[in-house]
Tab-separated table of C-alpha atoms in Angstrom:
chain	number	residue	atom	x	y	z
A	10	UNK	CA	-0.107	-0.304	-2.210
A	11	UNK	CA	0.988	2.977	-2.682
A	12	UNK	CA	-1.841	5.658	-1.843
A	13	UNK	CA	-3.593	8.913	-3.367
A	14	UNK	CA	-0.116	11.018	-4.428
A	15	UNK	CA	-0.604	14.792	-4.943
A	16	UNK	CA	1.922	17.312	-6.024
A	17	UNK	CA	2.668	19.778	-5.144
A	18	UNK	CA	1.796	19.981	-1.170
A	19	UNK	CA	2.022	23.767	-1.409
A	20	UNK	CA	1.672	26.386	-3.954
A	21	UNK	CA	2.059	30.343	-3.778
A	22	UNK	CA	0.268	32.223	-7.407
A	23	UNK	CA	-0.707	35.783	-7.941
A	24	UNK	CA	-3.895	36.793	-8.695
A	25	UNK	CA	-4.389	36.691	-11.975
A	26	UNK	CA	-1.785	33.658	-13.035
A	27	UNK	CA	-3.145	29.695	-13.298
A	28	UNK	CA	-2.465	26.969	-11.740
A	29	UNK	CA	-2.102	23.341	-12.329
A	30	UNK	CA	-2.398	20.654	-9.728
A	31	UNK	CA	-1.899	16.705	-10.026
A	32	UNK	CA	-3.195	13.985	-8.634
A	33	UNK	CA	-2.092	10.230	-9.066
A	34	UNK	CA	-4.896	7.724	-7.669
A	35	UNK	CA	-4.070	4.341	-6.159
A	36	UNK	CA	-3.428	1.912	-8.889
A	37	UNK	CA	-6.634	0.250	-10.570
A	38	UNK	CA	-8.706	2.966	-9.185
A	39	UNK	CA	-10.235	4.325	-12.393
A	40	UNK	CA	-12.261	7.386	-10.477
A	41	UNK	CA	-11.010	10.566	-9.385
A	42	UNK	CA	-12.785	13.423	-7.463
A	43	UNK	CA	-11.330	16.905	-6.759
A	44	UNK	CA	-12.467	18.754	-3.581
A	45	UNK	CA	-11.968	22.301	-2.480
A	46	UNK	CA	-11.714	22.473	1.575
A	47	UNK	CA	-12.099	26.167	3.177
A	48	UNK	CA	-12.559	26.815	6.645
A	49	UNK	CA	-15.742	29.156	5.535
A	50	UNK	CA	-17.806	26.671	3.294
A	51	UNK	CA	-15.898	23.398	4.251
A	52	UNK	CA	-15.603	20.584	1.375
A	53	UNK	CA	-16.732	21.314	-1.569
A	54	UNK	CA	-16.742	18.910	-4.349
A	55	UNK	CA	-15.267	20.336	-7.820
A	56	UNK	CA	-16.156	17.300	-10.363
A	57	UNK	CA	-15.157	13.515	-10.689
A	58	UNK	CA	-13.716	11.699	-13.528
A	59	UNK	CA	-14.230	8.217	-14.544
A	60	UNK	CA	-12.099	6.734	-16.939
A	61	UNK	CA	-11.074	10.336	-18.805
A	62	UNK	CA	-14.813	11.169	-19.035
A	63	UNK	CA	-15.870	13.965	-16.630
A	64	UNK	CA	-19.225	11.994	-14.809
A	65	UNK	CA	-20.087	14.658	-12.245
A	66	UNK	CA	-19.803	18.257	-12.118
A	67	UNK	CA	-20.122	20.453	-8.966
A	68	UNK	CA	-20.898	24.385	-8.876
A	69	UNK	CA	-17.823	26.539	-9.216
A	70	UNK	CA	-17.211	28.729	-12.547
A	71	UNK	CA	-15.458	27.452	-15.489
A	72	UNK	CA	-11.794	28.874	-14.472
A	73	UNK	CA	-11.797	25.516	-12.742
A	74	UNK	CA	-11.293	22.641	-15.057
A	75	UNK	CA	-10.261	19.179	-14.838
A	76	UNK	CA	-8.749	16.111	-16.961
A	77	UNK	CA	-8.185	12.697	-16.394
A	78	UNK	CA	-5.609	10.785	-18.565
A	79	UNK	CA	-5.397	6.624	-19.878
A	80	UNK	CA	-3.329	5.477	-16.673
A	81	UNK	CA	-5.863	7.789	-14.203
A	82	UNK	CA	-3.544	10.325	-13.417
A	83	UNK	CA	-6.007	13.255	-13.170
A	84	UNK	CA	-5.134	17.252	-13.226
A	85	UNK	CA	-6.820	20.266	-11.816
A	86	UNK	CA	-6.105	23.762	-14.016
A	87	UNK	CA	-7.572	26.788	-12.210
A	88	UNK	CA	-7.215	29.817	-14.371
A	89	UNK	CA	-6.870	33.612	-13.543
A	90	UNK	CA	-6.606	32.487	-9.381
A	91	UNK	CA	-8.769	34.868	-7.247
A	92	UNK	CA	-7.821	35.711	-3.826
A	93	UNK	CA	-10.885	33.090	-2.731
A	94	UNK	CA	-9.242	30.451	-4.824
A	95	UNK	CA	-7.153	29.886	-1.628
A	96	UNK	CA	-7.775	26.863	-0.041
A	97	UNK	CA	-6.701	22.812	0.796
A	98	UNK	CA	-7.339	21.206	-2.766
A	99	UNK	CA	-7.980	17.393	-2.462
A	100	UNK	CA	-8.256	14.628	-4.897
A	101	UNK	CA	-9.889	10.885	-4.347
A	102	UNK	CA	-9.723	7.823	-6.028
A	103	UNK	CA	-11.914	4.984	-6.099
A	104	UNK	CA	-12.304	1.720	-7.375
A	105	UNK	CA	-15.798	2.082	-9.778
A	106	UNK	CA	-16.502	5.945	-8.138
A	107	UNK	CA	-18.988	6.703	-5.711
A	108	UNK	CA	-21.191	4.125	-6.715
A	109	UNK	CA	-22.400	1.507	-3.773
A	110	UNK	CA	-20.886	2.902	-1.095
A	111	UNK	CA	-17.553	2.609	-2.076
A	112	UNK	CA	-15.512	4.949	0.577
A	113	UNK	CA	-13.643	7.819	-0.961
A	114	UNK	CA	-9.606	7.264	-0.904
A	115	UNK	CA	-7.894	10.631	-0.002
A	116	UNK	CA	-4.316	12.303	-1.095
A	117	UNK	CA	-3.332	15.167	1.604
A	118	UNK	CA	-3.857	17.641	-0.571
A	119	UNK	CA	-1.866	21.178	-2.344
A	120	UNK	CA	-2.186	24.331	-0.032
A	121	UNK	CA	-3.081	26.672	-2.667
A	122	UNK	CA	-2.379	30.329	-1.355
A	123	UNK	CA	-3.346	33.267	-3.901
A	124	UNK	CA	-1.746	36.469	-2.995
B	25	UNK	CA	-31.074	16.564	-2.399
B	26	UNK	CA	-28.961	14.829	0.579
B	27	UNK	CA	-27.798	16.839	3.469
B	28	UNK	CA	-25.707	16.528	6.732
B	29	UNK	CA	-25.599	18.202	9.656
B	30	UNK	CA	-22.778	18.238	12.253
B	31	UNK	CA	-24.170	19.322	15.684
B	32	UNK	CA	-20.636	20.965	17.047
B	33	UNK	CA	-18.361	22.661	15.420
B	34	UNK	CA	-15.615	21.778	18.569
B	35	UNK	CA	-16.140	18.979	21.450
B	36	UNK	CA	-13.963	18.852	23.960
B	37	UNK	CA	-13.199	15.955	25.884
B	38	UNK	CA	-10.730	14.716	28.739
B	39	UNK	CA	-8.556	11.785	27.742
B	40	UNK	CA	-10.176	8.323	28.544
B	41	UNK	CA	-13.614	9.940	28.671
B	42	UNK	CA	-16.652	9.329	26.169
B	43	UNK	CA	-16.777	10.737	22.802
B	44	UNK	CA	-19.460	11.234	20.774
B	45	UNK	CA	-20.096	13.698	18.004
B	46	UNK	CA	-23.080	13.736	16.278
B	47	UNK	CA	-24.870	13.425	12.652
B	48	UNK	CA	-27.874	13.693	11.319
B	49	UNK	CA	-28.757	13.419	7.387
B	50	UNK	CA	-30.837	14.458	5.198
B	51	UNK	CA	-31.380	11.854	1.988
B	52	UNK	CA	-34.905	11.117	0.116
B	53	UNK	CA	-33.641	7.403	-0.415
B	54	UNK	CA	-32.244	5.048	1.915
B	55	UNK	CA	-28.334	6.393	2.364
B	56	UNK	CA	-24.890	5.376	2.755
B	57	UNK	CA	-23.214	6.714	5.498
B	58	UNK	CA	-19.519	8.073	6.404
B	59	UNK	CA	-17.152	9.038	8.842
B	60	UNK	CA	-13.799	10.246	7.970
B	61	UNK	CA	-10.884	11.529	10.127
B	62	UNK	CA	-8.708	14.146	9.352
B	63	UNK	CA	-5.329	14.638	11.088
B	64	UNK	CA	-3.437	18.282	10.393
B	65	UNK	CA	-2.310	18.558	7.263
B	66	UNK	CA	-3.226	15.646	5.868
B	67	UNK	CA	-6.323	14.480	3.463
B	68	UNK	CA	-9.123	12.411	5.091
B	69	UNK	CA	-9.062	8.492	6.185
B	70	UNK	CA	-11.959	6.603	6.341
B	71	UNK	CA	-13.292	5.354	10.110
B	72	UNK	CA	-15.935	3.476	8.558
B	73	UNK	CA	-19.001	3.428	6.464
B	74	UNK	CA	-22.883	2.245	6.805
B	75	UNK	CA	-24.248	0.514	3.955
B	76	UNK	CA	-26.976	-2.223	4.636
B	77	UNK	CA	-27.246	-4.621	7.475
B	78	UNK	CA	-26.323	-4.206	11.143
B	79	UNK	CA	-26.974	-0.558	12.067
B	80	UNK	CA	-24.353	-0.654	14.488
B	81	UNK	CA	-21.337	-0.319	12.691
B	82	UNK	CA	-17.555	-0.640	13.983
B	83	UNK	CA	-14.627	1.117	12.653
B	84	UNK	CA	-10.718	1.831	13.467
B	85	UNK	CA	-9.361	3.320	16.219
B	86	UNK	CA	-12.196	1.961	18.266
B	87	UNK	CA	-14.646	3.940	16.865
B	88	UNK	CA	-18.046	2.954	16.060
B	89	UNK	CA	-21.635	4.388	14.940
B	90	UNK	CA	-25.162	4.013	14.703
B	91	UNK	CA	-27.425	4.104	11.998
B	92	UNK	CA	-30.899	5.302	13.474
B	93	UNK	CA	-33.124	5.576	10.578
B	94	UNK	CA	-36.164	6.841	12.321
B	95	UNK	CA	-33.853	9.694	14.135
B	96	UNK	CA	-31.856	9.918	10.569
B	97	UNK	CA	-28.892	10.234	12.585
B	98	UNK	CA	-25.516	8.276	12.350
B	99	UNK	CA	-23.452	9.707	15.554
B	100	UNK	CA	-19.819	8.451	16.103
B	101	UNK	CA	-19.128	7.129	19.569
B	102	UNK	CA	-15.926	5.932	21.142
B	103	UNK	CA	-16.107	4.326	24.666
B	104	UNK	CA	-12.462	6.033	25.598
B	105	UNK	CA	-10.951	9.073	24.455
B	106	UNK	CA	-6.487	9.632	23.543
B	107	UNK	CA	-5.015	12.135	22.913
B	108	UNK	CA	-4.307	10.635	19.497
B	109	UNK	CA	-7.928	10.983	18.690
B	110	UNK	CA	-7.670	14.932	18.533
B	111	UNK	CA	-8.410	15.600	14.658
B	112	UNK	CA	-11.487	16.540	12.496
B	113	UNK	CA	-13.836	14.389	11.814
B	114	UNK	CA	-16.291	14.426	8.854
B	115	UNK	CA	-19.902	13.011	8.402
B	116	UNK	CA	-20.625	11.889	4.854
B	117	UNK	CA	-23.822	10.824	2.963
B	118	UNK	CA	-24.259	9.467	-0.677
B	119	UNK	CA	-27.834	8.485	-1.748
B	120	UNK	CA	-27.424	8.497	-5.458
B	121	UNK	CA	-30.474	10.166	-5.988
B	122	UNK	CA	-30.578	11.596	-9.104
B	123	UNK	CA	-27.723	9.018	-10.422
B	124	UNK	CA	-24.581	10.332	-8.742
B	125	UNK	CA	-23.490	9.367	-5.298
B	126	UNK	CA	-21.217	11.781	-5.459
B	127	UNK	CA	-21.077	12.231	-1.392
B	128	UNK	CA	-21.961	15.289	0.256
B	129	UNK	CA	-19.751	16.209	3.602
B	130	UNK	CA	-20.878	18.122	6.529
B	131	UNK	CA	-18.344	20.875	7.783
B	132	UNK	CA	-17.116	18.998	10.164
B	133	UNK	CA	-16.495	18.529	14.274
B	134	UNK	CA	-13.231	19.420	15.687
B	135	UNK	CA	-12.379	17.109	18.506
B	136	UNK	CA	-10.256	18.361	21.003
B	137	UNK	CA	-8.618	15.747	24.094
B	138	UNK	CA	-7.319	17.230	27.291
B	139	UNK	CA	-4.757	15.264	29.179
């Protein structure tokens, strides 16, 4: 089975411009979760999507948004990129989401650098 | 609200010695417990997970960990370190208080093997 696919593995934006990241979970997982991973505040979890419905929300500012489309494919938009947007951005699928324990599967991530 | 705490930012250990890096949570419900492993750039692979049952729990790699509910600690052992063990490792907890188990990491131990 294929695993968590991300594109792309690196990214160089401006301050200012957007960006758009992708995630493709492993097939039949229906939830995704988007992480941001800094060596200053470590991970921090963005929001998670559950069959295209956003079901949990973490604390960063609305320039970071998320969707999730009919075959699970999710995408990450970040919008007018701050130098601190910089950072390892990781999605996760899983089978019914974090519910019961079920373990987090992980893609390895887009470098995101904002100059 | 759950919490983790990874005693250690860095171990260091000599090939074929002990490792052990350590965990304690914070949860207001009974919790389920992670560790993952993350190898340079790369996401993060489960080692194993604690939900109910046997408090001693065995993973991959060798690796293993115990739940110790009256310590609220969850430390990863392994008996024999390699030098394919060097990575960061990750501490996880999901209670689903408040309805999400959306997990919460620590910021992680950086294990470091000397030949």
């Amino acid at each position: 089975k294929a695993g968590v696919t991300q594109t792309p593995r690196y990214l160089i934006k401006t301050r200012g411009q957007q960006v758009t990241l992708s995630c493709s979970p492993i097939s039949g997982h229906r939830s995704v979760s988007w992480y941001q991973q800094t060596p200053g505040q470590g991970l921090q979890f963005l929001f998670e999507y559950f069959s295209e419905t956003q079901r949990n929300k973490g604390n960063f500012p609305g320039r970071f948004s998320g969707r999730q489309f009919s075959n699970s494919r999710s995408e990450m938009n970040v919008s007018t990129l701050e130098l601190g947007d910089s950072a390892l951005y990781l999605c996760a699928s899983s089978l019914e989401g974090a519910t019961g324990g079920a373990p987090l599967h992980f893609g390895n991530g887009t470098r995101l650098t904002v100059t | 609200a759950q919490s983790v705490t990874q005693l250690g930012s860095h171990v260091s250990v000599s090939e074929g010695a002990l490792v052990l890096l350590r965990c304690n949570y914070s949860s207001s419900v009974p919790p389920y417990l992670f560790w993952y492993v993350q190898y340079p750039n790369q996401g993060l692979q489960l080692l194993l997970k604690y939900t109910t049952g046997a408090t001693l729990v065995k993973g991959i790699n060798g690796f293993e960990a115990e739940f110790k509910k009256s310590e609220t600690s969850f430390h990863l052992t392994k008996p024999s370190a390699h030098m394919s063990d060097a990575a960061e490792y990750f501490c996880a907890v999901s209670d689903g208080a408040g309805g999400s188990y959306i997990p919460t990491f620590g910021r992680g131990t950086s294990l470091i093997v000397h030949p």
